[in-house]
Amino acid sequence: MASSEKIRNLSFWGRWIYALKIQSWPKLMVPFLLGQSYGVVNANEVSWIPLVLGLAYNVFLLGFIVLLNDYADVEVDTIKRQLFPANCSPKTIPDGILSKKTVLIVGLSFGFLSILTAVFLELYTEKPYIFILSIISIVVFMFYSLPPIKLNYRGGGEILEMLGVGFFLPTFHFYIQYRLLFDLEFGIILILSTIFALASALASGMSDEKSDTLGGKTTFITLIGNNKVRKIIVFLCFINTMLMFFFLKYFNASFSIGLTIVMILFLIYQCSKLVQISPSAVTNNFEAQRIFKDHLHKAIWGSFVLVSGFKIYSVFLANKLLL
């Protein structure tokens, strides 16, 4: 684990790359890929400008969320660094990597750029709800972490993340490529995505249990404890594995038998790893928690990337664009 002094001594761009937490970006990039791929399939063509602008929108939204979340959580992050100086990664503001004012200004700038990108998207696609939906995404995050609502401090953060990451974001990108009306297949994918998003949201709070409790932050894990949260996450992972099997089997015209076998075996393996590491991922055992979350994220991101890739490939193949 890098020391705070080492990170503070990085170059200007190095400190910003660290502050933007690029390793966590798949949480929002996979819903982007999922929505865009199914939009492409339904439209039976790739709209490249909406794809590129949609990617830019997602990057700006990520910058807004990551930086404003650091700004909003500075107190609990400071508590965590004081409690576990050697066992948790340096925090952007408490460790002086970037100033609080800089984080706020740049974070708000990213939010403005995401809305501006949505304006260009609406003008280009002539779809009337893109701008409104982009405003909703900003407002949802403000409800999540910023005063006066601060649902992430009042026990509602995980539910809001579940809906935002699991349902809203893939639907938004589906709309960019196609329209708001979607078929049964994408509807089921949204259910699977929402369940996995809840599991991911619950896992996010595991390493912050002690500092969140002392900082007065109410989350699922501070309410019901580490043990129950781990059991819920494992249960959700196995539920989605079974649902994914029936999903792939039902839509056998869209997915090959080979893909179905690979997907289910992959999910069973990751779920079994969750069960194996779960007894060790107790409160303040940060390394075991990291491994636990790593297998969960592999299950989520790997399965949806595979499904998305196969759907895009099928469109390219049908239109002979790969030949």
Coordinates of C-alpha atoms in Angstrom, one line a residue:
M1 CA 0.0 0.0 0.0
A2 CA 1.4 3.4 -1.1
S3 CA 2.1 5.9 1.7
S4 CA 0.4 9.3 1.7
E5 CA 3.7 11.0 1.4
K6 CA 4.6 9.0 -1.7
I7 CA 1.3 9.9 -3.3
R8 CA 1.6 13.6 -2.4
N9 CA 5.0 13.5 -4.2
L10 CA 3.5 12.3 -7.4
S11 CA 3.3 14.5 -10.4
F12 CA 0.2 16.8 -10.9
W13 CA -1.4 14.2 -13.2
G14 CA -0.4 11.3 -10.9
R15 CA -2.2 12.9 -8.0
W16 CA -5.3 13.4 -10.1
I17 CA -5.3 9.9 -11.4
Y18 CA -5.1 8.6 -7.8
A19 CA -7.9 11.0 -6.7
L20 CA -10.2 9.9 -9.5
K21 CA -10.0 6.3 -8.4
I22 CA -9.9 4.8 -11.9
Q23 CA -9.8 1.3 -10.5
S24 CA -13.4 1.8 -9.4
W25 CA -14.7 3.1 -12.7
P26 CA -16.0 -0.3 -14.0
K27 CA -18.9 0.1 -11.5
L28 CA -20.3 2.8 -13.9
M29 CA -18.6 1.7 -17.1
V30 CA -20.2 -1.7 -17.2
P31 CA -23.7 -0.3 -17.0
F32 CA -22.7 2.1 -19.8
L33 CA -21.5 -0.9 -21.9
L34 CA -24.7 -2.9 -21.0
G35 CA -27.1 -0.2 -22.0
Q36 CA -25.2 0.8 -25.2
S37 CA -24.9 -2.8 -26.4
Y38 CA -28.5 -3.6 -26.0
G39 CA -29.4 -0.3 -27.6
V40 CA -27.2 -1.2 -30.6
V41 CA -28.9 -4.6 -30.8
N42 CA -32.4 -3.2 -30.8
A43 CA -31.5 -0.5 -33.3
N44 CA -29.5 -3.1 -35.4
E45 CA -26.8 -0.6 -36.0
V46 CA -24.1 1.3 -34.1
S47 CA -24.7 5.1 -33.7
W48 CA -21.0 6.1 -33.3
I49 CA -21.5 9.7 -32.2
P50 CA -24.0 8.8 -29.4
L51 CA -21.6 6.0 -28.4
V52 CA -18.6 8.4 -28.1
L53 CA -20.7 11.2 -26.4
G54 CA -22.2 8.6 -24.1
L55 CA -18.7 7.5 -23.1
A56 CA -17.7 11.1 -22.4
Y57 CA -20.9 11.7 -20.4
N58 CA -20.0 8.6 -18.3
V59 CA -16.5 9.8 -17.7
F60 CA -17.6 13.2 -16.6
L61 CA -20.3 11.8 -14.4
L62 CA -17.7 9.5 -12.8
G63 CA -15.4 12.4 -12.1
F64 CA -18.3 14.3 -10.5
I65 CA -19.4 11.4 -8.3
V66 CA -15.9 10.4 -7.2
L67 CA -14.7 13.9 -6.2
L68 CA -17.9 15.1 -4.7
N69 CA -18.1 11.9 -2.7
D70 CA -14.6 12.6 -1.3
Y71 CA -15.8 16.1 -0.5
A72 CA -18.9 14.9 1.3
D73 CA -17.1 12.1 3.2
V74 CA -14.1 14.1 4.4
E75 CA -15.1 13.7 8.1
V76 CA -15.5 9.9 8.1
D77 CA -12.5 9.5 5.9
T78 CA -10.4 11.5 8.4
I79 CA -11.7 9.2 11.2
K80 CA -10.8 6.1 9.2
R81 CA -7.3 7.4 8.5
Q82 CA -6.8 8.1 12.2
L83 CA -8.1 4.7 13.2
F84 CA -6.2 2.7 10.6
P85 CA -3.2 4.7 9.4
A86 CA -1.4 1.6 8.2
N87 CA -4.4 -0.5 6.9
C88 CA -6.4 1.8 4.7
S89 CA -5.4 3.6 1.5
P90 CA -4.6 7.4 1.7
K91 CA -7.6 9.6 1.3
T92 CA -7.6 12.5 -1.2
I93 CA -8.5 15.4 1.2
P94 CA -7.5 14.1 4.7
D95 CA -4.0 13.2 3.5
G96 CA -3.5 16.5 1.6
I97 CA -3.2 14.9 -1.8
L98 CA -5.6 17.6 -3.1
S99 CA -7.2 20.5 -1.2
K100 CA -10.9 20.4 -0.3
K101 CA -11.6 23.5 -2.3
T102 CA -9.9 22.0 -5.4
V103 CA -11.8 18.8 -5.1
L104 CA -15.1 20.7 -4.9
I105 CA -14.4 23.0 -7.8
V106 CA -13.2 20.3 -10.2
G107 CA -16.0 17.9 -9.1
L108 CA -18.6 20.5 -9.9
S109 CA -16.9 21.2 -13.2
F110 CA -17.2 17.5 -14.1
G111 CA -20.9 17.7 -13.3
F112 CA -21.3 20.7 -15.5
L113 CA -19.5 18.9 -18.4
S114 CA -21.7 15.8 -18.0
I115 CA -24.8 18.0 -18.4
L116 CA -23.2 19.9 -21.3
T117 CA -22.5 16.6 -23.0
A118 CA -26.1 15.5 -22.5
V119 CA -27.2 18.7 -24.2
F120 CA -25.1 17.9 -27.3
L121 CA -26.5 14.3 -27.2
E122 CA -30.1 15.6 -27.2
L123 CA -29.4 18.0 -30.0
Y124 CA -27.7 15.4 -32.1
T125 CA -30.1 12.5 -31.5
E126 CA -33.3 14.7 -31.3
K127 CA -34.4 12.7 -28.3
P128 CA -36.3 14.9 -25.9
Y129 CA -35.5 13.4 -22.5
I130 CA -31.7 13.1 -22.5
F131 CA -31.1 16.5 -20.8
I132 CA -33.7 15.9 -18.2
L133 CA -32.3 12.4 -17.4
S134 CA -28.8 13.9 -17.0
I135 CA -30.2 16.4 -14.5
I136 CA -31.9 13.5 -12.7
S137 CA -28.5 11.7 -12.5
I138 CA -26.9 14.7 -10.9
V139 CA -29.8 15.2 -8.4
V140 CA -29.8 11.5 -7.5
F141 CA -26.1 11.8 -6.5
M142 CA -26.8 15.0 -4.5
F143 CA -29.5 13.1 -2.6
Y144 CA -27.0 10.3 -2.1
S145 CA -24.2 12.2 -0.5
L146 CA -24.7 16.0 -0.2
P147 CA -26.7 18.0 2.4
P148 CA -29.5 18.4 3.2
I149 CA -30.7 15.0 2.1
K150 CA -27.5 12.8 2.5
L151 CA -29.3 9.5 2.1
N152 CA -26.0 7.7 2.3
Y153 CA -25.8 8.9 5.9
R154 CA -29.4 8.0 6.7
G155 CA -29.6 4.3 5.6
G156 CA -30.8 4.9 2.0
G157 CA -27.5 5.1 0.2
E158 CA -27.4 1.4 -0.9
I159 CA -30.9 1.5 -2.3
L160 CA -30.2 4.7 -4.2
E161 CA -27.0 3.2 -5.6
M162 CA -28.9 0.0 -6.5
L163 CA -31.4 2.0 -8.6
G164 CA -28.9 4.5 -10.0
V165 CA -26.2 2.0 -11.1
G166 CA -28.3 -1.0 -11.7
F167 CA -31.4 0.4 -13.4
F168 CA -31.1 4.1 -14.3
L169 CA -27.6 4.2 -16.0
P170 CA -28.0 1.2 -18.3
T171 CA -31.5 2.5 -19.3
F172 CA -30.1 6.0 -20.0
H173 CA -27.5 4.5 -22.4
F174 CA -30.0 2.2 -24.0
Y175 CA -32.1 5.3 -24.7
I176 CA -29.1 7.1 -26.3
Q177 CA -28.7 4.3 -28.8
Y178 CA -32.4 3.3 -29.3
R179 CA -35.4 4.5 -27.3
L180 CA -37.0 4.2 -23.9
L181 CA -39.3 1.3 -24.8
F182 CA -37.4 -1.9 -24.3
D183 CA -38.2 -5.6 -24.8
L184 CA -38.5 -8.5 -22.2
E185 CA -34.8 -9.5 -22.7
F186 CA -33.4 -6.1 -21.7
G187 CA -36.0 -5.8 -18.9
I188 CA -34.7 -9.0 -17.4
I189 CA -31.1 -7.8 -17.8
L190 CA -32.1 -4.7 -15.8
I191 CA -33.4 -6.9 -13.0
L192 CA -30.2 -8.8 -12.9
S193 CA -28.2 -5.6 -13.0
T194 CA -30.2 -4.1 -10.2
I195 CA -29.7 -7.1 -7.9
F196 CA -26.0 -7.1 -8.6
A197 CA -25.8 -3.4 -8.0
L198 CA -27.4 -3.9 -4.5
A199 CA -24.8 -6.5 -3.7
S200 CA -22.0 -4.2 -4.8
A201 CA -23.4 -1.3 -2.8
L202 CA -23.6 -3.4 0.3
A203 CA -20.0 -4.6 -0.2
S204 CA -18.8 -1.0 -0.6
G205 CA -19.6 -0.2 3.1
M206 CA -17.8 -3.2 4.5
S207 CA -14.3 -1.6 5.0
D208 CA -15.9 1.6 6.4
E209 CA -18.0 0.0 9.2
K210 CA -16.0 1.3 12.1
S211 CA -15.4 4.8 10.8
D212 CA -18.9 5.2 9.6
T213 CA -20.3 4.2 13.0
L214 CA -18.0 6.7 14.8
G215 CA -18.8 9.4 12.2
G216 CA -22.6 9.0 12.6
K217 CA -23.1 7.6 9.2
T218 CA -26.0 5.1 8.9
T219 CA -25.5 2.3 6.3
F220 CA -26.8 -1.2 6.1
I221 CA -23.6 -2.6 7.7
T222 CA -23.8 -0.2 10.6
L223 CA -27.4 -1.1 11.1
I224 CA -27.4 -4.9 10.8
G225 CA -23.7 -5.8 11.1
N226 CA -20.9 -7.3 9.0
N227 CA -22.0 -10.9 9.3
K228 CA -25.6 -10.4 8.0
V229 CA -24.4 -8.1 5.1
R230 CA -21.9 -10.8 3.9
K231 CA -24.7 -13.4 4.0
I232 CA -27.0 -11.2 2.0
I233 CA -24.3 -10.5 -0.6
V234 CA -23.5 -14.2 -1.1
F235 CA -27.3 -14.9 -1.3
L236 CA -27.7 -12.2 -4.0
C237 CA -24.8 -13.6 -5.9
F238 CA -26.2 -17.2 -6.0
I239 CA -29.7 -15.9 -6.8
N240 CA -28.4 -14.0 -9.8
T241 CA -26.4 -17.0 -10.9
M242 CA -29.7 -19.0 -11.0
L243 CA -31.5 -16.2 -12.7
M244 CA -28.8 -15.8 -15.3
F245 CA -29.0 -19.5 -16.1
F246 CA -32.8 -19.3 -16.8
F247 CA -32.3 -16.0 -18.6
L248 CA -29.6 -17.4 -21.0
K249 CA -31.6 -20.7 -21.5
Y250 CA -34.9 -18.8 -22.2
F251 CA -33.3 -16.5 -24.8
N252 CA -31.4 -19.4 -26.5
A253 CA -31.9 -17.8 -29.9
S254 CA -29.7 -14.8 -28.7
F255 CA -27.1 -16.7 -26.8
S256 CA -25.1 -19.8 -27.7
I257 CA -24.9 -22.9 -25.6
G258 CA -21.2 -22.4 -25.2
L259 CA -21.7 -18.9 -23.8
T260 CA -24.4 -20.2 -21.3
I261 CA -22.0 -22.9 -20.0
V262 CA -19.1 -20.5 -19.7
M263 CA -21.2 -17.8 -18.0
I264 CA -22.7 -20.1 -15.4
L265 CA -19.4 -21.9 -14.6
F266 CA -17.8 -18.5 -14.2
L267 CA -20.5 -17.2 -11.8
I268 CA -20.5 -20.5 -9.8
Y269 CA -16.7 -20.2 -9.4
Q270 CA -16.9 -16.6 -8.2
C271 CA -19.8 -17.3 -5.8
S272 CA -17.9 -20.3 -4.4
K273 CA -14.9 -18.0 -3.8
L274 CA -17.2 -15.6 -2.0
V275 CA -18.4 -18.4 0.3
Q276 CA -14.8 -19.5 0.9
I277 CA -13.5 -16.0 1.9
S278 CA -16.6 -14.8 3.6
P279 CA -15.8 -16.2 7.1
S280 CA -12.5 -14.2 7.1
A281 CA -14.0 -10.9 5.8
V282 CA -15.0 -9.8 9.2
T283 CA -15.0 -6.2 10.6
N284 CA -11.6 -4.5 10.1
N285 CA -10.0 -7.5 8.2
F286 CA -9.4 -5.3 5.2
E287 CA -7.4 -7.7 3.1
A288 CA -10.0 -10.4 3.3
Q289 CA -12.7 -7.8 2.6
R290 CA -10.7 -6.7 -0.5
I291 CA -10.6 -10.3 -1.8
F292 CA -14.3 -10.8 -1.0
K293 CA -15.2 -7.6 -3.0
D294 CA -12.8 -8.5 -5.8
H295 CA -14.6 -11.8 -6.5
L296 CA -18.0 -10.1 -6.3
H297 CA -16.9 -7.5 -8.8
K298 CA -15.5 -10.1 -11.1
A299 CA -18.9 -11.9 -11.0
I300 CA -20.7 -8.7 -11.8
W301 CA -18.4 -7.1 -14.3
G302 CA -17.3 -10.3 -16.0
S303 CA -20.8 -11.6 -16.6
F304 CA -22.2 -8.4 -18.0
V305 CA -19.1 -7.6 -20.2
L306 CA -19.5 -11.1 -21.7
V307 CA -23.2 -10.7 -22.4
S308 CA -22.6 -7.2 -23.8
G309 CA -19.7 -8.3 -26.0
F310 CA -21.7 -11.2 -27.4
K311 CA -24.7 -9.0 -28.2
I312 CA -22.5 -6.5 -30.0
Y313 CA -20.7 -9.2 -31.9
S314 CA -24.0 -10.7 -33.0
V315 CA -25.0 -7.3 -34.6
F316 CA -21.6 -6.9 -36.3
L317 CA -21.8 -10.5 -37.6
A318 CA -25.4 -10.1 -38.8
N319 CA -24.4 -7.0 -40.7
K320 CA -21.2 -8.6 -42.0
L321 CA -19.1 -5.7 -40.5
L322 CA -16.5 -8.1 -39.2
L323 CA -15.8 -9.8 -42.5

